[in-house]
mmCIF file with all atom_site columns, C-alpha atoms in Angstrom:
data_model
loop_
_atom_site.group_PDB
_atom_site.id
_atom_site.type_symbol
_atom_site.label_atom_id
_atom_site.label_alt_id
_atom_site.label_comp_id
_atom_site.label_asym_id
_atom_site.label_entity_id
_atom_site.label_seq_id
_atom_site.pdbx_PDB_ins_code
_atom_site.Cartn_x
_atom_site.Cartn_y
_atom_site.Cartn_z
_atom_site.occupancy
_atom_site.B_iso_or_equiv
_atom_site.pdbx_formal_charge
_atom_site.auth_seq_id
_atom_site.auth_comp_id
_atom_site.auth_asym_id
_atom_site.auth_atom_id
_atom_site.pdbx_PDB_model_num
ATOM 1  C CA . UNK A 1 1  ? 109.065 -6.527  156.972 1.00 46.00 ? 1  UNK A CA 1
ATOM 2  C CA . UNK A 1 2  ? 112.818 -6.746  156.311 1.00 47.00 ? 2  UNK A CA 1
ATOM 3  C CA . UNK A 1 3  ? 113.018 -10.166 157.928 1.00 50.00 ? 3  UNK A CA 1
ATOM 4  C CA . UNK A 1 4  ? 110.545 -11.694 155.521 1.00 54.00 ? 4  UNK A CA 1
ATOM 5  C CA . UNK A 1 5  ? 111.782 -13.291 152.354 1.00 57.00 ? 5  UNK A CA 1
ATOM 6  C CA . UNK A 1 6  ? 112.402 -10.708 149.664 1.00 64.00 ? 6  UNK A CA 1
ATOM 7  C CA . UNK A 1 7  ? 111.186 -12.987 146.919 1.00 84.00 ? 7  UNK A CA 1
ATOM 8  C CA . UNK A 1 8  ? 112.891 -14.372 143.868 1.00 87.00 ? 8  UNK A CA 1
ATOM 9  C CA . UNK A 1 9  ? 113.923 -10.976 142.497 1.00 87.00 ? 9  UNK A CA 1
ATOM 10 C CA . UNK A 1 10 ? 115.713 -10.074 145.750 1.00 84.00 ? 10 UNK A CA 1
ATOM 11 C CA . UNK A 1 11 ? 117.539 -13.433 145.719 1.00 87.00 ? 11 UNK A CA 1
ATOM 12 C CA . UNK A 1 12 ? 118.633 -12.871 142.115 1.00 89.00 ? 12 UNK A CA 1
ATOM 13 C CA . UNK A 1 13 ? 119.933 -9.410  142.966 1.00 84.00 ? 13 UNK A CA 1
ATOM 14 C CA . UNK A 1 14 ? 121.763 -10.733 146.050 1.00 83.00 ? 14 UNK A CA 1
ATOM 15 C CA . UNK A 1 15 ? 123.426 -13.505 144.012 1.00 86.00 ? 15 UNK A CA 1
ATOM 16 C CA . UNK A 1 16 ? 124.492 -11.062 141.283 1.00 86.00 ? 16 UNK A CA 1
ATOM 17 C CA . UNK A 1 17 ? 126.053 -8.680  143.808 1.00 80.00 ? 17 UNK A CA 1
ATOM 18 C CA . UNK A 1 18 ? 127.787 -11.443 145.759 1.00 79.00 ? 18 UNK A CA 1
ATOM 19 C CA . UNK A 1 19 ? 129.256 -12.765 142.483 1.00 82.00 ? 19 UNK A CA 1
ATOM 20 C CA . UNK A 1 20 ? 130.453 -9.276  141.552 1.00 79.00 ? 20 UNK A CA 1
ATOM 21 C CA . UNK A 1 21 ? 132.101 -8.681  144.940 1.00 73.00 ? 21 UNK A CA 1
ATOM 22 C CA . UNK A 1 22 ? 133.667 -12.163 144.979 1.00 75.00 ? 22 UNK A CA 1
ATOM 23 C CA . UNK A 1 23 ? 135.369 -11.596 141.628 1.00 76.00 ? 23 UNK A CA 1
ATOM 24 C CA . UNK A 1 24 ? 137.791 -9.295  143.348 1.00 69.00 ? 24 UNK A CA 1
ATOM 25 C CA . UNK A 1 25 ? 139.337 -6.089  142.145 1.00 64.00 ? 25 UNK A CA 1
ATOM 26 C CA . UNK A 1 26 ? 137.037 -5.193  139.253 1.00 69.00 ? 26 UNK A CA 1
ATOM 27 C CA . UNK A 1 27 ? 135.493 -1.790  139.790 1.00 75.00 ? 27 UNK A CA 1
ATOM 28 C CA . UNK A 1 28 ? 132.252 -1.953  137.865 1.00 85.00 ? 28 UNK A CA 1
ATOM 29 C CA . UNK A 1 29 ? 129.827 -4.138  136.005 1.00 87.00 ? 29 UNK A CA 1
ATOM 30 C CA . UNK A 1 30 ? 126.509 -4.035  134.169 1.00 92.00 ? 30 UNK A CA 1
ATOM 31 C CA . UNK A 1 31 ? 124.176 -6.889  135.062 1.00 91.00 ? 31 UNK A CA 1
ATOM 32 C CA . UNK A 1 32 ? 120.779 -7.746  133.558 1.00 94.00 ? 32 UNK A CA 1
ATOM 33 C CA . UNK A 1 33 ? 118.335 -9.692  135.719 1.00 93.00 ? 33 UNK A CA 1
ATOM 34 C CA . UNK A 1 34 ? 115.100 -11.293 134.553 1.00 91.00 ? 34 UNK A CA 1
ATOM 35 C CA . UNK A 1 35 ? 112.276 -10.078 136.778 1.00 88.00 ? 35 UNK A CA 1
ATOM 36 C CA . UNK A 1 36 ? 109.661 -12.396 135.276 1.00 86.00 ? 36 UNK A CA 1
ATOM 37 C CA . UNK A 1 37 ? 107.562 -9.704  133.633 1.00 87.00 ? 37 UNK A CA 1
ATOM 38 C CA . UNK A 1 38 ? 110.513 -7.514  132.629 1.00 91.00 ? 38 UNK A CA 1
ATOM 39 C CA . UNK A 1 39 ? 114.211 -6.958  133.052 1.00 94.00 ? 39 UNK A CA 1
ATOM 40 C CA . UNK A 1 40 ? 116.181 -5.014  135.628 1.00 93.00 ? 40 UNK A CA 1
ATOM 41 C CA . UNK A 1 41 ? 119.553 -3.607  134.651 1.00 95.00 ? 41 UNK A CA 1
ATOM 42 C CA . UNK A 1 42 ? 121.988 -3.064  137.504 1.00 92.00 ? 42 UNK A CA 1
ATOM 43 C CA . UNK A 1 43 ? 125.000 -0.814  137.129 1.00 91.00 ? 43 UNK A CA 1
ATOM 44 C CA . UNK A 1 44 ? 127.354 -1.907  139.886 1.00 87.00 ? 44 UNK A CA 1
ATOM 45 C CA . UNK A 1 45 ? 130.423 -0.007  141.050 1.00 86.00 ? 45 UNK A CA 1
ATOM 46 C CA . UNK A 1 46 ? 132.691 -1.030  143.916 1.00 81.00 ? 46 UNK A CA 1
ATOM 47 C CA . UNK A 1 47 ? 135.076 1.367   145.673 1.00 78.00 ? 47 UNK A CA 1
ATOM 48 C CA . UNK A 1 48 ? 136.941 -0.119  148.618 1.00 73.00 ? 48 UNK A CA 1
ATOM 49 C CA . UNK A 1 49 ? 134.302 -1.267  151.099 1.00 74.00 ? 49 UNK A CA 1
ATOM 50 C CA . UNK A 1 50 ? 131.231 0.201   149.377 1.00 79.00 ? 50 UNK A CA 1
ATOM 51 C CA . UNK A 1 51 ? 129.249 -1.228  146.500 1.00 81.00 ? 51 UNK A CA 1
ATOM 52 C CA . UNK A 1 52 ? 126.973 1.226   144.699 1.00 86.00 ? 52 UNK A CA 1
ATOM 53 C CA . UNK A 1 53 ? 124.080 0.143   142.506 1.00 87.00 ? 53 UNK A CA 1
ATOM 54 C CA . UNK A 1 54 ? 121.938 2.042   140.048 1.00 91.00 ? 54 UNK A CA 1
ATOM 55 C CA . UNK A 1 55 ? 118.872 0.036   139.039 1.00 92.00 ? 55 UNK A CA 1
ATOM 56 C CA . UNK A 1 56 ? 117.122 0.679   135.736 1.00 93.00 ? 56 UNK A CA 1
ATOM 57 C CA . UNK A 1 57 ? 113.687 -0.821  135.170 1.00 93.00 ? 57 UNK A CA 1
ATOM 58 C CA . UNK A 1 58 ? 110.261 -0.063  133.737 1.00 94.00 ? 58 UNK A CA 1
ATOM 59 C CA . UNK A 1 59 ? 107.860 2.041   135.820 1.00 94.00 ? 59 UNK A CA 1
ATOM 60 C CA . UNK A 1 60 ? 105.681 -1.060  136.331 1.00 93.00 ? 60 UNK A CA 1
ATOM 61 C CA . UNK A 1 61 ? 108.553 -2.829  138.109 1.00 92.00 ? 61 UNK A CA 1
ATOM 62 C CA . UNK A 1 62 ? 109.749 0.139   140.183 1.00 91.00 ? 62 UNK A CA 1
ATOM 63 C CA . UNK A 1 63 ? 108.004 -0.711  143.468 1.00 91.00 ? 63 UNK A CA 1
ATOM 64 C CA . UNK A 1 64 ? 108.987 -4.397  143.261 1.00 89.00 ? 64 UNK A CA 1
ATOM 65 C CA . UNK A 1 65 ? 112.594 -3.525  142.439 1.00 90.00 ? 65 UNK A CA 1
ATOM 66 C CA . UNK A 1 66 ? 112.735 -0.990  145.302 1.00 89.00 ? 66 UNK A CA 1
ATOM 67 C CA . UNK A 1 67 ? 111.550 -3.652  147.766 1.00 88.00 ? 67 UNK A CA 1
ATOM 68 C CA . UNK A 1 68 ? 113.973 -6.239  146.362 1.00 87.00 ? 68 UNK A CA 1
ATOM 69 C CA . UNK A 1 69 ? 116.917 -3.832  146.604 1.00 87.00 ? 69 UNK A CA 1
ATOM 70 C CA . UNK A 1 70 ? 116.004 -2.876  150.189 1.00 87.00 ? 70 UNK A CA 1
ATOM 71 C CA . UNK A 1 71 ? 115.890 -6.552  151.136 1.00 84.00 ? 71 UNK A CA 1
ATOM 72 C CA . UNK A 1 72 ? 119.158 -7.319  149.327 1.00 81.00 ? 72 UNK A CA 1
ATOM 73 C CA . UNK A 1 73 ? 120.825 -4.374  151.072 1.00 84.00 ? 73 UNK A CA 1
ATOM 74 C CA . UNK A 1 74 ? 119.701 -5.650  154.480 1.00 84.00 ? 74 UNK A CA 1
ATOM 75 C CA . UNK A 1 75 ? 120.810 -9.248  153.809 1.00 80.00 ? 75 UNK A CA 1
ATOM 76 C CA . UNK A 1 76 ? 124.179 -8.239  152.313 1.00 79.00 ? 76 UNK A CA 1
ATOM 77 C CA . UNK A 1 77 ? 124.900 -5.899  155.233 1.00 83.00 ? 77 UNK A CA 1
ATOM 78 C CA . UNK A 1 78 ? 124.737 -8.917  157.532 1.00 84.00 ? 78 UNK A CA 1
ATOM 79 C CA . UNK A 1 79 ? 127.611 -10.440 155.552 1.00 78.00 ? 79 UNK A CA 1
ATOM 80 C CA . UNK A 1 80 ? 129.679 -7.244  155.657 1.00 80.00 ? 80 UNK A CA 1
ATOM 81 C CA . UNK A 1 81 ? 128.866 -5.814  152.225 1.00 78.00 ? 81 UNK A CA 1
ATOM 82 C CA . UNK A 1 82 ? 127.910 -2.146  152.388 1.00 80.00 ? 82 UNK A CA 1
ATOM 83 C CA . UNK A 1 83 ? 125.447 -1.351  149.619 1.00 78.00 ? 83 UNK A CA 1
ATOM 84 C CA . UNK A 1 84 ? 124.228 2.056   148.407 1.00 80.00 ? 84 UNK A CA 1
ATOM 85 C CA . UNK A 1 85 ? 121.290 1.988   146.020 1.00 77.00 ? 85 UNK A CA 1
ATOM 86 C CA . UNK A 1 86 ? 119.823 4.495   143.562 1.00 71.00 ? 86 UNK A CA 1
ATOM 87 C CA . UNK A 1 87 ? 116.805 3.613   141.470 1.00 56.00 ? 87 UNK A CA 1
#
């Protein structure tokens, strides 16, 4: 299941996190992502080698966001980014 494409939402989350990490020494950010039928707000905090994310979304999007974050975590781990997620 993890090897399958995570969908557009997972790709958007991956891109947002990669951008955040690439910016360098900033510690935190708040990012809003359009999920098509709603918005997902990511609170991102980076400490050394770990990036932590808290995702805020409507209950209707919860399952989709959980799957997208799991996929993003798996893909980003392959590139060396350690991601901890709370939803």
